[in-house]
Coordinates of C-alpha atoms in Angstrom, one line a residue:
X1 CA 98.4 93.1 117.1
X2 CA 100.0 92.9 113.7
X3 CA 98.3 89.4 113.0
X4 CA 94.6 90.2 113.7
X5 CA 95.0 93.2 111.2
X6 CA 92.9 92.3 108.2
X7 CA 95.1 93.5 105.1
X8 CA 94.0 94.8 102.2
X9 CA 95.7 94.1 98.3
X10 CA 96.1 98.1 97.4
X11 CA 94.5 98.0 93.9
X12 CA 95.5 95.8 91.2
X13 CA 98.6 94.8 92.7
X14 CA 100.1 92.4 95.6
X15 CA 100.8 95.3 98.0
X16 CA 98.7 94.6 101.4
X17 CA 97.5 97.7 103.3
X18 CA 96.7 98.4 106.3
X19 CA 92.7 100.0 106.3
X20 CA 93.7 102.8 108.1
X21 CA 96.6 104.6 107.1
X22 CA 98.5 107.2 109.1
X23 CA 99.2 110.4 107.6
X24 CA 101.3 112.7 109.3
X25 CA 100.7 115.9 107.5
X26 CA 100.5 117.4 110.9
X27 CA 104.0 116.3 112.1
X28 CA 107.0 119.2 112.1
X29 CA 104.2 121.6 112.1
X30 CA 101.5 121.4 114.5
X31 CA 102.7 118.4 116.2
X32 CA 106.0 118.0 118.0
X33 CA 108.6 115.4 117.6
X34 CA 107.8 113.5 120.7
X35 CA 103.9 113.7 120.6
X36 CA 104.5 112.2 116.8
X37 CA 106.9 109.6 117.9
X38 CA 104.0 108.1 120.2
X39 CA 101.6 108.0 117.3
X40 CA 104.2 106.3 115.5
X41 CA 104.5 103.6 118.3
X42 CA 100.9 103.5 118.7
X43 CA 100.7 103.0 115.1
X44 CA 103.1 100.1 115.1
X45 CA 101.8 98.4 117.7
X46 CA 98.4 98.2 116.4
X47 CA 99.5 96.4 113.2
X48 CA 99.4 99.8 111.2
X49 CA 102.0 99.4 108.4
X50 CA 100.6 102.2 106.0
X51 CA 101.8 105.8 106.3
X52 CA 101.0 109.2 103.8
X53 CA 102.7 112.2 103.6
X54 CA 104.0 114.7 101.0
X55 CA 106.9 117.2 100.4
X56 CA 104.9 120.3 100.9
X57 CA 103.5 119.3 104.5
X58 CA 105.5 121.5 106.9
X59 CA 107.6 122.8 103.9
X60 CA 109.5 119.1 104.1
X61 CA 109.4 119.1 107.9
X62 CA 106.9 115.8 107.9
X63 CA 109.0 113.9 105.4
X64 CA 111.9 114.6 107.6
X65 CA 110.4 113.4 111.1
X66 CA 109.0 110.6 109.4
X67 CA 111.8 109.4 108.0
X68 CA 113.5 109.6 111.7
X69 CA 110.9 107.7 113.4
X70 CA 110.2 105.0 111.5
X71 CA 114.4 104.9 110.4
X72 CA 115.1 101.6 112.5
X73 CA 112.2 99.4 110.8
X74 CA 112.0 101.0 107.7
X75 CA 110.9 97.5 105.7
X76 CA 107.9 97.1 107.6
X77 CA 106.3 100.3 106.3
X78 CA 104.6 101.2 103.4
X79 CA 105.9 105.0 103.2
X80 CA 103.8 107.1 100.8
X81 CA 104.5 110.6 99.5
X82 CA 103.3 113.4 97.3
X83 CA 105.3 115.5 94.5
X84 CA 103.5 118.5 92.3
X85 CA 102.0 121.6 94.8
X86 CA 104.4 124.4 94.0
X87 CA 107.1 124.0 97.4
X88 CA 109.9 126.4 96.3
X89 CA 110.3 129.8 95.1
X90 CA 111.0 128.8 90.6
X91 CA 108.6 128.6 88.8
X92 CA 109.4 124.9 87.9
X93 CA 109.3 124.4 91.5
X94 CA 105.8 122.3 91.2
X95 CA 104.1 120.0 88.8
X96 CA 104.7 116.9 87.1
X97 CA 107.3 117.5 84.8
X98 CA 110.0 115.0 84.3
X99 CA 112.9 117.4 85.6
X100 CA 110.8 118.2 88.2
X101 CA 110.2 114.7 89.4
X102 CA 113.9 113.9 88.7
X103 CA 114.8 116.5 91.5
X104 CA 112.2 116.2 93.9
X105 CA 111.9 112.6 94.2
X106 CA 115.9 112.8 95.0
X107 CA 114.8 115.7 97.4
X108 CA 112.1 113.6 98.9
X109 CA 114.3 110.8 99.7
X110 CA 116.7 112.7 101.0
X111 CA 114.5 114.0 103.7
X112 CA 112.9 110.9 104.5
X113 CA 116.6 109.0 104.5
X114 CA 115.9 106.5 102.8
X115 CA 116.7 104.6 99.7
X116 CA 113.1 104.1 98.3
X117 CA 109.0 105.3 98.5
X118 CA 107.0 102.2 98.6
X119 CA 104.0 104.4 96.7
X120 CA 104.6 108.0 95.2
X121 CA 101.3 110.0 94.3
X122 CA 100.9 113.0 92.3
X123 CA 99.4 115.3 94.7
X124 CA 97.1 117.4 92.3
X125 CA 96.8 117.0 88.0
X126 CA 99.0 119.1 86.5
X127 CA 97.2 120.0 83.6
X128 CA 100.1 122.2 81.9
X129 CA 102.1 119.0 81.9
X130 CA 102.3 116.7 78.6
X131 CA 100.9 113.4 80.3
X132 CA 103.1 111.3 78.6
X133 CA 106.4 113.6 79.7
X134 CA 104.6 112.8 83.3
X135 CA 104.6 108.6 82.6
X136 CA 107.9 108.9 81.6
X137 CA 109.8 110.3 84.4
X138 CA 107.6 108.1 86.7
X139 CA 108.7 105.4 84.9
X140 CA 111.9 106.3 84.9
X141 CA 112.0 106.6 89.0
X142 CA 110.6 103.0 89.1
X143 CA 113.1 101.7 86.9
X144 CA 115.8 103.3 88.9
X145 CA 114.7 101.5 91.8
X146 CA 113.8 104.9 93.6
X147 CA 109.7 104.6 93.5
X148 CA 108.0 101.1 93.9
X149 CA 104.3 102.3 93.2
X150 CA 102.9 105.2 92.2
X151 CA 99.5 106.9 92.5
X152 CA 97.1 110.0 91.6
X153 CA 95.5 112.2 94.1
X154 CA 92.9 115.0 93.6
X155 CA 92.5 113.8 89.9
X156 CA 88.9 113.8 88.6
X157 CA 87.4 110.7 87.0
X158 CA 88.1 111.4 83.3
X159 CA 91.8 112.2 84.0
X160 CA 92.3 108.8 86.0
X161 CA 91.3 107.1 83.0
X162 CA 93.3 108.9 80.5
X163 CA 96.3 107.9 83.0
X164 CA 95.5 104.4 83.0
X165 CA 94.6 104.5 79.5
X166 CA 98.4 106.5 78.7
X167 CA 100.2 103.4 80.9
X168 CA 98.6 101.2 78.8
X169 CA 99.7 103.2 75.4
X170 CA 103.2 103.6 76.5
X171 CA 103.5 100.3 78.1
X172 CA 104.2 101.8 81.7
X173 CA 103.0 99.9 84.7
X174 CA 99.5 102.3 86.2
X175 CA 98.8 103.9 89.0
X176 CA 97.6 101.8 92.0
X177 CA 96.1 104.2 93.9
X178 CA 94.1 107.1 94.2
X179 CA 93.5 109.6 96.9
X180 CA 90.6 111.5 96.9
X181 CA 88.4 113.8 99.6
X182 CA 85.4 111.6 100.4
X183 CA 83.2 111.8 103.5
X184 CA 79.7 112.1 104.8
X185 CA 80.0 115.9 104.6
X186 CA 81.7 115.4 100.5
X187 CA 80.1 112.4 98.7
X188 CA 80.8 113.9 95.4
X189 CA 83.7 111.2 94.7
X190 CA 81.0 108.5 94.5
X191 CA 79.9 110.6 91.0
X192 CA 82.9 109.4 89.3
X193 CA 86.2 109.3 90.7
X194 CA 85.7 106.0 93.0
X195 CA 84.2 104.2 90.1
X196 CA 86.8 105.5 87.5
X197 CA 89.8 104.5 90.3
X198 CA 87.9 100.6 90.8
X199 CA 87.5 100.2 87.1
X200 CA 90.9 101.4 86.4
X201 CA 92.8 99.2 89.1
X202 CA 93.7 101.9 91.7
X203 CA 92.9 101.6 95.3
X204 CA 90.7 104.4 97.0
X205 CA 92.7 105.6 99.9
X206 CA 90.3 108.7 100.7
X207 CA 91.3 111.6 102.7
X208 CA 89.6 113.9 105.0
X209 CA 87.5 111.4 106.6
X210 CA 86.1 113.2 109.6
X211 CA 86.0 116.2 106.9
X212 CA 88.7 118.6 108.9
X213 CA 86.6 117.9 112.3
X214 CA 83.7 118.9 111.4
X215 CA 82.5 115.6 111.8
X216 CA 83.4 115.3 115.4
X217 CA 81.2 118.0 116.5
X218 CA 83.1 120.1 117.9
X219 CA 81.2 123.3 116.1
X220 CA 77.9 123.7 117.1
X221 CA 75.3 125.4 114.5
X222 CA 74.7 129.2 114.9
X223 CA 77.7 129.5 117.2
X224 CA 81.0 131.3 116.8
X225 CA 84.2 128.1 116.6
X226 CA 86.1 127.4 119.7
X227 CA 89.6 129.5 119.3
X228 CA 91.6 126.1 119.3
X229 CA 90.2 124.9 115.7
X230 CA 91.1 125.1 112.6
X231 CA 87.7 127.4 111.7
X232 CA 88.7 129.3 114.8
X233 CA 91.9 130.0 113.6
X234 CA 90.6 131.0 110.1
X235 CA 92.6 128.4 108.3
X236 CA 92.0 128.7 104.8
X237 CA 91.1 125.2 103.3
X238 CA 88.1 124.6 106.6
X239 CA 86.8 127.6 105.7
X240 CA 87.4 127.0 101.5
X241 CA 85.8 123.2 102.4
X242 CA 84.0 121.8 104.6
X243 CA 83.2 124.8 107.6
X244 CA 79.6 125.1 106.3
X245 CA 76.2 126.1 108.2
X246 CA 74.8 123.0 106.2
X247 CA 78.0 120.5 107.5
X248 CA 77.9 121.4 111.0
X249 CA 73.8 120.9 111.3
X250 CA 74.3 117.6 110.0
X251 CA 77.2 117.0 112.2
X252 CA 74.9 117.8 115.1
X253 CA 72.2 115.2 113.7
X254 CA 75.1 112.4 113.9
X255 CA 76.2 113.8 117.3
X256 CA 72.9 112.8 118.3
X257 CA 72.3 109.2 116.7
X258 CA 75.8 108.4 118.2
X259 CA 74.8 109.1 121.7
X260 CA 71.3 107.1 121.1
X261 CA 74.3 103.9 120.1
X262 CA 77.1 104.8 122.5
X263 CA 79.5 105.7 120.4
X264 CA 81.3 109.2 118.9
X265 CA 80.4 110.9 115.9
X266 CA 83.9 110.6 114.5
X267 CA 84.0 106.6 115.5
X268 CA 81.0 106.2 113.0
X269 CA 82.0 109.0 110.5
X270 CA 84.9 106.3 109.8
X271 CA 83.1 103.4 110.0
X272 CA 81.2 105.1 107.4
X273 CA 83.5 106.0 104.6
X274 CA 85.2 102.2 105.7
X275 CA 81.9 100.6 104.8
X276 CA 82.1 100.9 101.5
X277 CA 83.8 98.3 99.7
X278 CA 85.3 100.1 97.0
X279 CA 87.4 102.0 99.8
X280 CA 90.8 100.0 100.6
X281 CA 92.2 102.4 103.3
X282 CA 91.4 105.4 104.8
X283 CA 93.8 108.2 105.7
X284 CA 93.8 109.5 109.1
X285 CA 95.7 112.6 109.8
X286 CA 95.5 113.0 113.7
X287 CA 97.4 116.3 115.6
X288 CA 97.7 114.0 118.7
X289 CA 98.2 110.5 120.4
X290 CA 94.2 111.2 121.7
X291 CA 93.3 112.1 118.2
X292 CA 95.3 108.9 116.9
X293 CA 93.4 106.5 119.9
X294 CA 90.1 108.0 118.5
X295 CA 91.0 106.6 115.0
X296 CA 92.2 103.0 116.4
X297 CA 89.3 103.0 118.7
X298 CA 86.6 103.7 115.6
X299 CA 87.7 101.0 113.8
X300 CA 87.0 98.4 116.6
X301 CA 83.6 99.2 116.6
X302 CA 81.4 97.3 114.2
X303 CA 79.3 99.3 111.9
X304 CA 75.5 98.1 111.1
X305 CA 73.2 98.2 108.8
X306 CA 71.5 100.7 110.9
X307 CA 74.1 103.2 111.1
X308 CA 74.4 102.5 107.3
X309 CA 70.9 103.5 106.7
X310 CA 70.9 106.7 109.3
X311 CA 74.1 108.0 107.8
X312 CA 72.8 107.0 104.3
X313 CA 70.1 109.4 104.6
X314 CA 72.0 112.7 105.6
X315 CA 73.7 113.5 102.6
X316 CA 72.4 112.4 99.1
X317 CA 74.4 109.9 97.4
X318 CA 77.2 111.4 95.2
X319 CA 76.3 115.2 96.8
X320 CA 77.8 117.4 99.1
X321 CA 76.0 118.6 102.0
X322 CA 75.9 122.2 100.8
X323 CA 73.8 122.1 97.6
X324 CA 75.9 123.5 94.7
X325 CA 79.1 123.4 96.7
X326 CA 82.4 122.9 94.7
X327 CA 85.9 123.7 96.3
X328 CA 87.3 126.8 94.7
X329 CA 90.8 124.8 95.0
X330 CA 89.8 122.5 92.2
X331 CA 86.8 124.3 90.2
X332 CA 84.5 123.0 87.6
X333 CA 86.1 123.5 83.9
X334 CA 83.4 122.1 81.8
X335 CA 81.8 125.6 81.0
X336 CA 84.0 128.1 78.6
X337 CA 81.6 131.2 77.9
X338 CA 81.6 132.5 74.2
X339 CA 80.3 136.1 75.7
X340 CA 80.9 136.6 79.1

């Protein structure tokens, strides 16, 4: 299926991308070796050839089952991972220092077995970090051979720019990418990171698409969450994000328009955040091979102008659905009290 897979140029540069892209966050951890090994094949033999994952997923135990799985055809995948959450017990475990991404890029590959990553993001800005000590070591990896492309995750608008705009100073080739949460349930990345990523040559590869499930709706408003959930098992980032009275109404609303089109929820939750055009690829992080059909089946179905305008109208442009939400994991800096 490789050839009808329409490719995408990954920001401003000749890598091509498949629109969906498989992350595996869930493999080591919540999804065993031979469940994961089918959503590899799966994968594959749809035409997928873009794959995200990070050293802190599983403490390493993705990167590692990764790397075995896709070991015999290695070239044909675009493997990309994350360096900077805190994944060891020192404190310069973490970040974006340049001793730090000396060691755990070396760690990384080691794990994955093999002799390259294809596109290496910073998982989160490290804001403690000298920016230009952070261009440096990635520039050093690149010149060694060991990273091919790198990219920015979880960064706000301003800071993608002052990247791109450090590159530039230091004459170090930019970011290509950026990864940020966006869905129907999260539209704040249409504010400023999107636009800030397009103007500064970096793909949008979002995250989150189906916004941890919510999406699918599987939670129904008022009612305690089935124990097999995320928000059944109290796992902290649903409940931080997007496990919201406000999220799961809306979620019910889409439930219903995808009945009235027959189709699924999550099928047009993709073709949502896919449908806009400054979105290259979209990350899909499934626990199973049904979970994994789900994604592979959404994307065959065409999304209209219809569906556009429905979905259009359930969240405000550049909003979340919860008015005033912000995610306590990255928290609005621009007010310092004088008297608090």
């Amino acid at each position: 299926m490789a050839g009808s897979m329409n490719y995408r140029l990954l920001g401003r540069s000749g890598l091509r991308v498949s629109p969906l892209c498989l992350g595996v966050m869930m493999f080591g951890d919540h999804t065993a070796e031979t469940e994961a090994a089918a959503i590899v094949d799966s994968a594959r033999e749809a035409g997928i050839n873009f794959v995200d994952t990070a050293d802190a997923y599983g403490n390493g135990a993705s990167e590692r089952m990764l790397g075995k799985l896709i070991a015999a055809d290695r070239e044909r995948w675009i493997v990309a991972t994350k360096v900077a959450n805190q994944v060891g017990n020192l404190p310069n475990d973490r970040g974006s220092s340049l001793g730090w991404l000396m060691r755990e890029c070396d760690n990384s590959l080691q794990r994955l077995g093999t002799g390259w990553i294809d596109l290496y993001y910073l998982h989160k800005d490290d804001a403690d970090t000298p920016m230009e000590e952070t261009v440096a070591g990635l520039d050093h990896l690149m010149r060694a051979g060991k990273v091919r492309y790198w990219g920015l995750s979880n960064f706000r608008g301003y800071r993608i720019a002052e990247m791109v705009a450090t590159c530039k100073a230091m004459g170090v080739r930019p970011p290509i990418a950026c990864q940020p949460c966006y869905n129907l349930m999260d539209r704040t990345a249409e504010v400023e990171v999107i636009p800030a990523s397009v103007a500064g040559g970096l793909g949008a590869v979002p995250y989150s698409p189906l916004a941890r499930g919510v999406l699918t709706a599987k939670y129904q408003p008022g009612a305690a969450p089935p124990s097999d959930t995320r928000a059944g098992r109290n796992d902290r980032r649903i409940m931080q994000t997007e496990f919201r009275p406000e999220s799961v109404a809306i979620a019910k609303q889409l439930a219903d328009y995808a009945a009235s089109q027959g189709t699924s929820p999550a099928h047009l939750a993709l073709g949502w955040v896919l449908n806009n055009a400054q979105v290259t690829s979209v990350i899909a992080g499934p626990r199973t091979l049904a979970q994994w059909q789900g994604y592979l089946d959404g994307m065959q179905r065409p999304f209209t102008a219809a569906d556009e305008a429905f979905m259009g109208k359930l969240v405000p442009t550049g909003h979340a659905s919860t008015p005033g939400y912000t995610d306590p994991a990255y928290p609005v800096t621009g007010r310092t009290a004088r008297v608090a």
